XYZ file of C-alpha atoms in Angstrom:
206
model
C 9.094 0.925 14.997
C 7.669 3.656 13.901
C 4.427 2.290 11.542
C 0.805 1.164 13.099
C -1.429 -1.297 12.063
C -4.931 -1.120 11.559
C -7.118 -4.185 9.790
C -9.398 -2.619 7.609
C -12.837 -3.580 5.792
C -13.887 -7.605 4.335
C -10.872 -8.635 2.832
C -9.317 -7.638 6.095
C -6.851 -5.188 4.110
C -3.090 -4.332 6.474
C -3.975 0.367 6.317
C -0.361 1.003 7.882
C 0.117 4.536 9.519
C 3.607 4.967 8.872
C 5.502 8.445 10.608
C 8.053 10.911 12.659
C 8.529 10.125 16.576
C 9.162 13.370 16.280
C 7.118 15.631 14.827
C 4.393 12.761 14.515
C 4.095 13.238 10.700
C 2.550 10.330 9.388
C 1.628 8.793 5.887
C -2.321 6.944 5.949
C -0.637 3.471 3.320
C -4.059 1.612 1.949
C -6.560 3.054 3.787
C -9.065 0.571 1.992
C -12.396 0.808 4.197
C -13.788 1.929 7.680
C -12.331 5.695 8.163
C -14.083 4.850 11.068
C -11.308 2.692 12.403
C -8.175 4.364 11.216
C -9.833 8.001 12.932
C -9.236 6.381 16.542
C -5.559 5.357 15.739
C -4.865 8.077 14.466
C -5.880 10.624 17.184
C -4.338 7.993 19.837
C -0.863 8.169 18.622
C -1.075 12.141 18.191
C 0.055 11.562 14.749
C -0.575 13.762 11.952
C -1.329 12.622 8.517
C -0.200 14.193 5.491
C -0.637 12.407 2.871
C -2.615 9.581 1.511
C -0.742 6.629 -0.147
C -1.736 3.931 -1.738
C 0.168 0.910 -3.235
C -2.825 -0.190 -6.023
C -5.319 1.561 -7.422
C -7.914 -1.799 -6.348
C -11.046 -0.619 -4.058
C -9.798 -2.655 -1.141
C -7.037 -0.362 -1.197
C -8.620 2.871 -1.514
C -12.258 2.843 -0.387
C -11.412 4.399 2.879
C -9.268 7.324 0.456
C -12.203 10.073 0.757
C -13.123 10.407 4.425
C -9.130 11.080 5.282
C -9.061 13.427 2.678
C -11.992 15.479 3.914
C -10.955 14.377 7.733
C -7.191 15.798 7.463
C -7.238 17.715 4.217
C -4.268 16.259 2.815
C -3.301 15.103 -0.466
C -3.329 10.955 -2.698
C -0.745 9.720 -4.460
C -1.631 6.872 -6.274
C 1.505 5.829 -9.770
C 0.096 7.001 -12.965
C -0.258 3.809 -14.190
C -2.459 2.522 -12.202
C -4.742 5.492 -12.936
C -7.463 3.178 -15.581
C -8.768 1.558 -11.910
C -10.140 4.030 -10.395
C -11.996 4.185 -13.469
C -13.082 0.065 -14.997
C -16.254 -1.281 -14.460
C -15.955 -4.399 -12.207
C -13.878 -2.415 -9.688
C -16.935 -0.064 -9.316
C -19.060 -2.759 -8.828
C -17.233 -4.236 -6.667
C -16.624 -0.884 -4.447
C -20.397 -0.854 -4.338
C -20.731 -3.873 -2.916
C -18.250 -3.447 -0.263
C -19.876 -0.227 0.411
C -16.923 1.724 0.028
C -17.124 5.443 -2.184
C -15.033 6.371 -4.979
C -11.207 7.466 -4.860
C -10.693 10.561 -6.045
C -8.277 11.260 -8.129
C -4.895 11.674 -7.211
C -2.988 14.846 -6.041
C 0.364 12.975 -6.505
C 1.033 11.106 -9.377
C 4.439 8.742 -8.245
C 7.291 7.368 -9.378
C 9.619 4.756 -8.797
C 12.884 6.146 -6.533
C 10.616 9.386 -5.889
C 11.207 9.981 -1.958
C 8.306 11.155 0.284
C 9.172 12.991 3.324
C 7.124 11.997 6.506
C 8.788 14.848 9.340
C 12.272 13.703 9.585
C 11.741 10.383 7.527
C 10.530 9.039 4.887
C 9.040 6.531 2.213
C 11.000 5.704 -0.963
C 8.861 4.862 -4.267
C 9.734 0.998 -5.713
C 7.018 0.696 -8.697
C 6.443 -3.102 -8.725
C 4.406 -3.524 -12.049
C 2.231 -6.911 -11.962
C -0.582 -7.537 -9.585
C -1.429 -4.164 -11.573
C 0.102 -1.712 -14.205
C 0.613 0.698 -11.461
C 1.572 -1.575 -8.398
C 4.218 -0.414 -5.546
C 6.271 -1.159 -3.098
C 7.538 1.278 -0.173
C 10.390 1.225 1.355
C 11.919 2.523 4.361
C 15.021 1.723 6.598
C 14.569 -1.914 6.681
C 10.840 -2.268 6.211
C 9.280 -3.451 2.995
C 5.424 -2.117 2.703
C 4.491 -4.572 -0.549
C 0.980 -3.582 -0.971
C -0.136 -6.797 -2.852
C 3.100 -7.908 -4.436
C 4.267 -10.291 -1.627
C 2.477 -11.948 0.803
C 3.357 -14.637 3.359
C 4.034 -17.475 1.583
C 2.911 -15.832 -1.434
C 2.294 -13.485 -4.474
C -0.694 -11.199 -5.798
C -3.267 -12.272 -7.542
C -2.257 -11.414 -11.844
C -5.983 -12.562 -12.782
C -7.530 -9.088 -12.538
C -7.321 -6.437 -15.517
C -3.875 -4.906 -15.991
C -2.277 -8.016 -13.876
C 1.155 -9.573 -15.565
C 2.371 -12.475 -14.207
C 5.844 -12.439 -16.232
C 5.786 -8.561 -14.701
C 4.613 -9.346 -11.615
C 8.026 -11.997 -10.958
C 10.052 -9.775 -13.010
C 8.900 -7.252 -10.230
C 9.400 -9.291 -7.133
C 13.177 -11.361 -8.980
C 14.594 -7.651 -9.297
C 12.720 -4.912 -7.221
C 11.572 -6.298 -3.574
C 13.805 -10.126 -3.151
C 17.311 -7.877 -3.819
C 15.844 -5.882 -0.416
C 18.190 -7.021 2.591
C 17.713 -9.959 3.935
C 16.198 -8.370 7.284
C 13.844 -6.372 5.989
C 10.651 -6.398 7.597
C 8.346 -6.979 5.003
C 4.177 -5.670 5.578
C 2.079 -6.623 3.038
C -1.493 -5.391 1.276
C -3.093 -8.997 3.106
C -2.120 -11.422 6.337
C 0.927 -11.670 8.082
C 4.204 -9.974 8.070
C 7.092 -11.105 7.152
C 10.659 -10.931 5.991
C 13.006 -10.936 2.556
C 14.882 -13.680 3.991
C 11.634 -16.184 5.688
C 10.172 -15.730 1.780
C 13.491 -16.279 -0.142
C 13.312 -19.610 2.368
C 10.128 -20.791 2.256
C 8.024 -19.258 -0.346
C 6.480 -21.248 -3.259
C 6.127 -19.064 -5.604
C 9.411 -17.718 -5.400
C 10.798 -20.984 -6.166
């Protein structure tokens, strides 16, 4: 598999390095905190970051954006609908509690269906509002980076600003569970799973 996981921050956010084996170009997905843990892995794997991808705008997924951007001079990408979260007071206060530096505004605004080129491979953007208005998943050849939309045995919370249970369930049923059953799901927190396993066992999807 052409990805590596590093778990960062007090909320144990899953940060992923998705890379092209041929060119070693990579996307840094959800660098939520502790850039000092992410840098050595990038070096060890001889990777070349080309973009920072945020599945949504919550601080536990964006907290190391600034350090990654400054080190590698790469753009940050986020869905436009989550721009207000970057300046939302609760998020800023929570970020201070976590010791996170505010993220710069994104250089690229993502939209549903966008293709993000990473060397000779790439990722497709799937807009999945619910956990936040601009939540997205990233899909590539049987792998789904699901952010906080779908977890192993759970789904994203919707009680934070901009959250919508109705939108989340609609996104799951029409955008996520339509992926092939064998799709490997790599969530924003917790263990990996598959679409088939979640259809069978996730109590929120009954």
